[in-house]
Amino acid sequence: MRKPKIIVSRCLDFQKCRYDGQGFNNKIVSSLKNHTDIITVCPEVEIGLSVPRETIRIEKHKNKDIYKLVQTSSRGDFTNIMNEFSEEFIGNLTDIDAFILKGKSPSCGIKDVKIYNEGNDCAIINNGNGFFAHKVLKKFSNIPVENEGRLTNYSIRDDFFTKIFLINNMKKTDNITDFHKENEVLLKSYDKEKTTELDVLIENIKRDDYFNYIYEIISTKRKKELKLNIIKDIFKRYESNLTIDEIKMFKKLVKSYEDSKIPFSTLCVAIRMYATRFNDKQILNQTFFSPYPDDLVSISDSGKSINL
């Protein structure tokens, strides 16, 4: 059976390939192993650098928009060989669903890599992407690409997991109509208007065209307000059959979510309980309430930009 296929920076899989000879036992990568197919890569080792090794960094020409990948002491220039490896490696990838790359790395970092003035100048002039990551983002703009640091944020991690399993389920389905029905609410939580358009087209749309629609829909950042409105709309299906106290309790949960005191999953559990109670198969079959394996669910959070 097909699983999500993810490219992961090798050092995050506890393989000692960093410049200092160390590796990381990344908990998020470890948690994914039973549910995904992971392919690891260390661009710096692949281009022939040793472990351990002298640090490399990105430098910008003082007067031109030219960037180089150089070793700080020896001044060895690895720009061309890194670009060649990255293009070849990425060019040979097929059927990939996501990337988890090492943050701040001059090869794999995303938006957080220090960029220096050319030469031995220690001045940091900007932050940007690593050389390998730049090529990844350019070719794979329609799938999730994250660094391990951002995935410690609950909301970012939840969205990443949601997308990779949605993409996987889409690719392995034999019937896009059934897939669409099961994922309709989830898709509307990203873009209600485009999903509604797709509702009309679903019976006659070609498979590849449908996939492109889905990639476009999930490229939208999910808004807290839209997810909450979906929950409120579903709750209305049951409200007339509930007691006043039950209604008050649900509204209290909604207020707690609005105040960021509880995670969104708490509201989802409440709705699933009502759907079970009233045997509402249409709602129970929606992936919106369980978009990825339950043992990947965790509300642990870095506390940075928290948005449960």
XYZ file of N, CA and C in Angstrom, residues 48-203:
468
model
N 31.008 15.477 -1.492
C 32.366 15.063 -1.148
C 32.964 15.675 0.100
N 32.200 16.471 0.848
C 32.735 17.046 2.082
C 32.795 15.980 3.168
N 33.789 16.091 4.022
C 34.026 15.069 5.041
C 33.164 15.301 6.279
N 33.178 14.308 7.168
C 32.507 14.410 8.462
C 33.518 14.047 9.550
N 33.829 14.959 10.477
C 33.416 16.372 10.497
C 34.118 17.161 9.401
N 33.773 18.459 9.296
C 34.333 19.281 8.224
C 34.344 20.751 8.622
N 35.100 21.491 7.891
C 35.110 22.935 8.078
C 33.753 23.493 7.667
N 33.283 24.477 8.397
C 31.968 25.037 8.095
C 31.955 25.741 6.734
N 30.796 25.696 6.111
C 30.591 26.431 4.865
C 29.510 27.480 5.105
N 29.489 28.498 4.275
C 28.478 29.538 4.415
C 28.159 30.145 3.055
N 27.051 30.882 3.002
C 26.644 31.561 1.775
C 27.143 32.998 1.825
N 27.784 33.411 0.743
C 28.280 34.779 0.651
C 27.729 35.452 -0.598
N 27.464 36.741 -0.469
C 26.946 37.535 -1.587
C 28.015 38.509 -2.063
N 28.160 38.570 -3.385
C 29.093 39.535 -3.982
C 28.700 40.947 -3.555
N 29.696 41.742 -3.248
C 29.426 43.071 -2.698
C 28.688 43.987 -3.659
N 28.908 43.817 -4.969
C 28.309 44.732 -5.935
C 27.351 44.064 -6.921
N 27.281 42.738 -6.879
C 26.445 42.014 -7.829
C 25.518 41.045 -7.086
N 24.442 40.652 -7.762
C 23.479 39.717 -7.164
C 23.943 38.279 -7.414
N 25.134 37.967 -6.901
C 25.750 36.649 -7.085
C 26.026 36.046 -5.709
N 25.626 34.779 -5.540
C 25.804 34.099 -4.259
C 26.735 32.905 -4.448
N 27.586 32.679 -3.457
C 28.519 31.553 -3.508
C 28.464 30.760 -2.202
N 28.809 29.475 -2.323
C 28.880 28.589 -1.161
C 30.350 28.294 -0.904
N 30.889 28.825 0.182
C 32.336 28.741 0.401
C 32.660 28.270 1.816
N 33.846 27.658 1.950
C 34.360 27.326 3.273
C 35.026 28.577 3.854
N 34.782 28.787 5.134
C 35.168 30.065 5.732
C 36.679 30.270 5.815
N 37.446 29.227 6.099
C 38.898 29.402 6.270
C 39.673 29.146 4.990
N 39.429 28.008 4.368
C 40.189 27.642 3.174
C 39.751 28.436 1.944
N 38.540 29.020 2.013
C 37.944 29.762 0.892
C 37.611 28.860 -0.290
N 37.488 27.562 -0.022
C 37.072 26.646 -1.082
C 35.663 26.983 -1.569
N 35.482 26.978 -2.873
C 34.214 27.372 -3.482
C 33.458 26.117 -3.948
N 32.288 25.852 -3.340
C 31.501 24.654 -3.655
C 30.189 25.002 -4.354
N 30.129 26.192 -4.894
C 28.897 26.666 -5.521
C 28.460 25.781 -6.683
N 29.353 25.580 -7.634
C 28.983 24.839 -8.848
C 28.665 23.383 -8.557
N 29.488 22.760 -7.720
C 29.259 21.338 -7.459
C 27.972 21.116 -6.670
N 27.635 22.058 -5.779
C 26.373 21.936 -5.041
C 25.187 22.138 -5.970
N 25.285 23.104 -6.858
C 24.198 23.328 -7.811
C 24.017 22.123 -8.733
N 25.131 21.552 -9.182
C 25.063 20.388 -10.068
C 24.445 19.191 -9.358
N 24.891 18.930 -8.120
C 24.312 17.810 -7.373
C 22.818 18.029 -7.140
N 22.453 19.229 -6.693
C 21.055 19.525 -6.371
C 20.156 19.321 -7.586
N 20.582 19.824 -8.728
C 19.770 19.699 -9.940
C 19.638 18.246 -10.373
N 20.725 17.486 -10.254
C 20.664 16.077 -10.640
C 19.796 15.276 -9.681
N 20.007 15.466 -8.388
C 19.241 14.721 -7.378
C 17.752 15.031 -7.495
N 17.428 16.300 -7.527
C 16.026 16.724 -7.596
C 15.398 16.317 -8.927
N 16.185 16.388 -9.997
C 15.682 16.013 -11.312
C 15.318 14.546 -11.419
N 15.939 13.711 -10.583
C 15.672 12.271 -10.617
C 14.563 11.840 -9.664
N 14.041 12.776 -8.881
C 12.980 12.433 -7.941
C 11.645 12.292 -8.666
N 10.898 11.282 -8.290
C 9.557 11.089 -8.849
C 8.584 10.767 -7.719
N 7.373 11.235 -7.875
C 6.290 10.879 -6.964
C 6.599 11.221 -5.504
N 7.158 12.405 -5.261
C 7.489 12.854 -3.915
C 6.333 13.683 -3.349
N 6.073 13.515 -2.053
C 4.940 14.193 -1.429
C 5.328 15.337 -0.499
N 6.572 15.363 -0.005
C 6.955 16.422 0.933
C 8.454 16.374 1.209
N 8.943 17.453 1.835
C 10.334 17.541 2.280
C 10.369 18.045 3.718
N 11.281 17.473 4.523
C 11.621 18.026 5.840
C 13.119 18.275 5.822
N 13.509 19.541 5.839
C 14.916 19.904 5.687
C 15.459 20.563 6.954
N 16.795 20.487 7.102
C 17.445 21.033 8.299
C 17.502 22.555 8.239
N 16.912 23.186 9.234
C 16.895 24.630 9.302
C 18.282 25.223 9.486
N 18.495 26.422 8.960
C 19.711 27.221 9.104
C 20.925 26.655 8.383
N 20.752 25.531 7.733
C 21.856 24.918 6.994
C 22.100 25.668 5.689
N 23.370 25.925 5.324
C 23.650 26.621 4.060
C 23.258 25.804 2.830
N 22.996 24.522 3.041
C 22.504 23.715 1.919
C 20.997 23.499 2.006
N 20.471 23.204 3.201
C 19.072 22.783 3.338
C 18.140 23.790 4.002
N 18.659 24.857 4.578
C 17.815 25.798 5.306
C 16.791 26.490 4.424
N 15.652 26.853 5.040
C 14.571 27.538 4.328
C 14.321 28.892 4.987
N 14.677 29.945 4.297
C 14.441 31.327 4.718
C 15.227 31.757 5.958
N 15.937 30.850 6.619
C 16.600 31.208 7.869
C 18.119 31.042 7.818
N 18.671 30.954 6.608
C 20.115 30.759 6.446
C 20.817 32.125 6.440
N 21.854 32.256 7.234
C 22.593 33.514 7.293
C 23.379 33.722 5.993
N 23.283 34.921 5.458
C 24.016 35.280 4.239
C 24.996 36.399 4.589
N 26.252 36.177 4.210
C 27.327 37.092 4.596
C 27.829 37.873 3.382
N 28.530 38.971 3.677
C 29.257 39.677 2.628
C 30.397 38.808 2.131
N 30.756 38.975 0.879
C 31.839 38.202 0.287
C 33.151 38.473 1.019
N 33.972 37.431 1.165
C 35.271 37.574 1.820
C 35.193 37.133 3.264
N 36.052 37.642 4.077
C 36.097 37.247 5.473
C 35.248 38.141 6.374
N 34.431 38.952 5.767
C 33.541 39.835 6.515
C 32.564 38.997 7.345
N 32.420 39.334 8.608
C 31.516 38.592 9.495
C 30.111 39.180 9.526
N 29.907 40.233 8.764
C 28.603 40.900 8.785
C 27.545 40.067 8.072
N 26.441 39.828 8.767
C 25.309 39.125 8.167
C 24.427 40.166 7.488
N 24.207 40.009 6.190
C 23.453 41.022 5.454
C 21.994 40.639 5.237
N 21.682 39.339 5.405
C 20.304 38.915 5.133
C 20.140 37.456 5.546
N 18.912 36.970 5.498
C 18.621 35.552 5.645
C 17.967 35.059 4.359
N 18.212 33.806 4.016
C 17.632 33.274 2.782
C 17.574 31.763 2.798
N 17.486 31.163 1.610
C 17.411 29.717 1.467
C 18.792 29.118 1.212
N 18.983 27.880 1.675
C 20.185 27.147 1.335
C 20.174 26.785 -0.146
N 21.343 26.413 -0.678
C 21.457 26.137 -2.116
C 20.571 24.974 -2.546
N 20.583 23.881 -1.811
C 19.754 22.716 -2.136
C 18.277 23.063 -1.958
N 17.945 23.717 -0.840
C 16.557 24.085 -0.562
C 15.993 25.007 -1.634
N 16.822 25.902 -2.143
C 16.375 26.825 -3.196
C 15.890 26.049 -4.423
N 16.641 25.021 -4.801
C 16.258 24.207 -5.960
C 14.980 23.414 -5.668
N 14.859 22.911 -4.430
C 13.667 22.158 -4.036
C 12.423 23.033 -4.140
N 12.488 24.223 -3.556
C 11.340 25.123 -3.546
C 10.942 25.554 -4.954
N 11.932 25.671 -5.826
C 11.667 26.088 -7.200
C 10.914 25.007 -7.973
N 11.300 23.744 -7.772
C 10.674 22.660 -8.541
C 9.404 22.126 -7.878
N 9.399 22.077 -6.540
C 8.278 21.448 -5.832
C 7.448 22.503 -5.084
N 6.954 23.457 -5.817
C 6.192 24.547 -5.198
C 4.783 24.122 -4.779
N 4.334 22.939 -5.244
C 2.961 22.530 -4.974
C 2.834 21.518 -3.839
N 3.948 21.135 -3.191
C 3.880 20.180 -2.087
C 4.512 20.790 -0.837
N 4.216 20.246 0.349
C 4.749 20.809 1.592
C 6.273 20.669 1.688
N 6.941 21.766 2.002
C 8.379 21.784 2.260
C 8.588 22.563 3.552
N 9.107 21.905 4.583
C 9.278 22.550 5.877
C 10.649 22.225 6.459
N 11.072 23.058 7.421
C 12.249 22.690 8.201
C 11.799 22.122 9.539
N 12.692 21.405 10.187
C 12.317 20.684 11.409
C 11.947 21.627 12.548
N 12.505 22.830 12.546
C 12.206 23.779 13.606
C 10.767 24.259 13.565
N 10.279 24.590 12.379
C 8.901 25.062 12.245
C 7.894 23.975 12.606
N 8.256 22.711 12.410
C 7.329 21.622 12.706
C 7.127 21.393 14.197
N 7.894 22.082 15.038
C 7.632 21.997 16.476
C 6.420 22.843 16.861
N 5.974 23.713 15.948
C 4.752 24.485 16.158
C 3.553 23.601 15.831
N 2.606 23.528 16.749
C 1.472 22.618 16.595
C 0.709 22.849 15.290
N 0.361 24.097 15.013
C -0.469 24.387 13.843
C 0.243 24.075 12.533
N 1.535 24.401 12.475
C 2.322 24.121 11.267
C 2.454 22.616 11.064
N 2.723 21.904 12.156
C 2.866 20.442 12.072
C 1.542 19.785 11.664
N 0.444 20.230 12.265
C -0.876 19.690 11.939
C -1.194 19.894 10.456
N -0.880 21.072 9.944
C -1.147 21.360 8.534
C -0.251 20.522 7.630
N 1.011 20.346 8.020
C 1.951 19.538 7.244
C 1.471 18.093 7.168
N 1.123 17.510 8.317
C 0.633 16.135 8.332
C -0.652 16.006 7.516
N -1.542 16.965 7.691
C -2.813 16.934 6.954
C -2.570 16.892 5.446
N -1.682 17.739 4.974
C -1.420 17.820 3.536
C -0.764 16.558 2.990
N 0.235 16.013 3.705
C 0.944 14.870 3.128
C 0.053 13.635 3.047
N -0.852 13.473 4.012
C -1.737 12.308 3.947
C -2.897 12.536 2.985
N -3.308 13.779 2.816
C -4.307 14.087 1.793
C -3.740 13.807 0.410
N -2.520 14.273 0.160
C -1.873 14.042 -1.131
C -1.699 12.543 -1.377
N -1.274 11.813 -0.351
C -1.082 10.367 -0.491
C -2.398 9.664 -0.823
N -3.445 10.008 -0.093
C -4.743 9.367 -0.329
C -5.287 9.709 -1.712
N -5.007 10.922 -2.161
C -5.431 11.330 -3.496
C -4.721 10.486 -4.562
N -3.432 10.295 -4.401
C -2.657 9.561 -5.397
C -3.027 8.081 -5.464
N -3.447 7.527 -4.341
C -3.723 6.084 -4.345
C -5.194 5.749 -4.597
N -6.048 6.783 -4.706
C -7.461 6.502 -4.928
C -7.739 5.999 -6.341
N -8.704 5.111 -6.447
C -9.156 4.634 -7.752
C -10.404 5.383 -8.215
N -10.976 6.151 -7.291
C -12.235 6.824 -7.605
C -12.187 8.243 -7.039
N -11.953 9.228 -7.891
C -11.810 10.599 -7.403
C -13.137 11.164 -6.897
N -14.257 10.619 -7.374
C -15.562 11.085 -6.884
C -15.739 10.716 -5.420
N -15.425 9.463 -5.080
C -15.506 9.026 -3.676
C -14.501 9.779 -2.816
N -13.300 9.956 -3.352
C -12.271 10.698 -2.619
C -12.750 12.113 -2.317
N -13.359 12.734 -3.296
C -13.821 14.113 -3.123
C -14.907 14.201 -2.058
N -15.810 13.251 -2.062
C -16.888 13.241 -1.070
C -16.326 13.117 0.346
N -15.326 12.250 0.511
C -14.749 12.021 1.834
C -13.902 13.199 2.322
N -13.387 13.978 1.387
C -12.482 15.075 1.736
C -13.083 16.452 1.503
N -14.364 16.501 1.196
C -14.996 17.775 0.834
C -14.891 18.817 1.947
N -15.181 18.419 3.172
C -15.129 19.371 4.277
C -13.688 19.821 4.536
N -12.760 18.889 4.462
C -11.351 19.236 4.653
C -10.891 20.243 3.602
N -11.248 20.008 2.356
C -10.858 20.921 1.281
C -11.487 22.299 1.466
N -12.719 22.341 1.940
C -13.386 23.622 2.175
C -12.717 24.401 3.301
N -12.031 23.706 4.189
C -11.323 24.405 5.271
C -10.101 25.150 4.749
N -9.676 24.821 3.521
C -8.592 25.551 2.859
C -9.156 26.647 1.949
N -10.100 26.270 1.100
C -10.652 27.239 0.145
C -12.077 26.798 -0.206
N -13.023 27.431 0.448
C -14.430 27.040 0.272
C -14.915 27.300 -1.141
N -14.514 28.430 -1.722
C -14.990 28.815 -3.054
C -14.503 27.854 -4.131
N -13.199 27.541 -4.112
C -12.656 26.645 -5.141
C -13.176 25.217 -4.963
N -13.369 24.789 -3.727
C -13.914 23.448 -3.490
C -15.336 23.355 -3.998
N -16.107 24.423 -3.820
C -17.480 24.458 -4.330
C -17.481 24.384 -5.860
N -16.524 25.060 -6.496
C -16.366 24.964 -7.957
C -16.109 23.518 -8.360
N -15.261 22.866 -7.590
C -14.883 21.483 -7.886
C -16.059 20.532 -7.673
N -16.931 20.859 -6.726
C -18.127 20.042 -6.496
C -18.943 19.899 -7.775
N -18.989 20.971 -8.557
C -19.771 20.987 -9.806
C -19.053 20.223 -10.915
N -17.721 20.295 -10.914
C -16.925 19.713 -12.001
C -16.602 18.237 -11.797
N -16.789 17.728 -10.596
C -16.230 16.425 -10.212
C -16.654 15.263 -11.116
N -17.852 15.277 -11.606
C -18.340 14.139 -12.397
C -17.664 14.028 -13.760
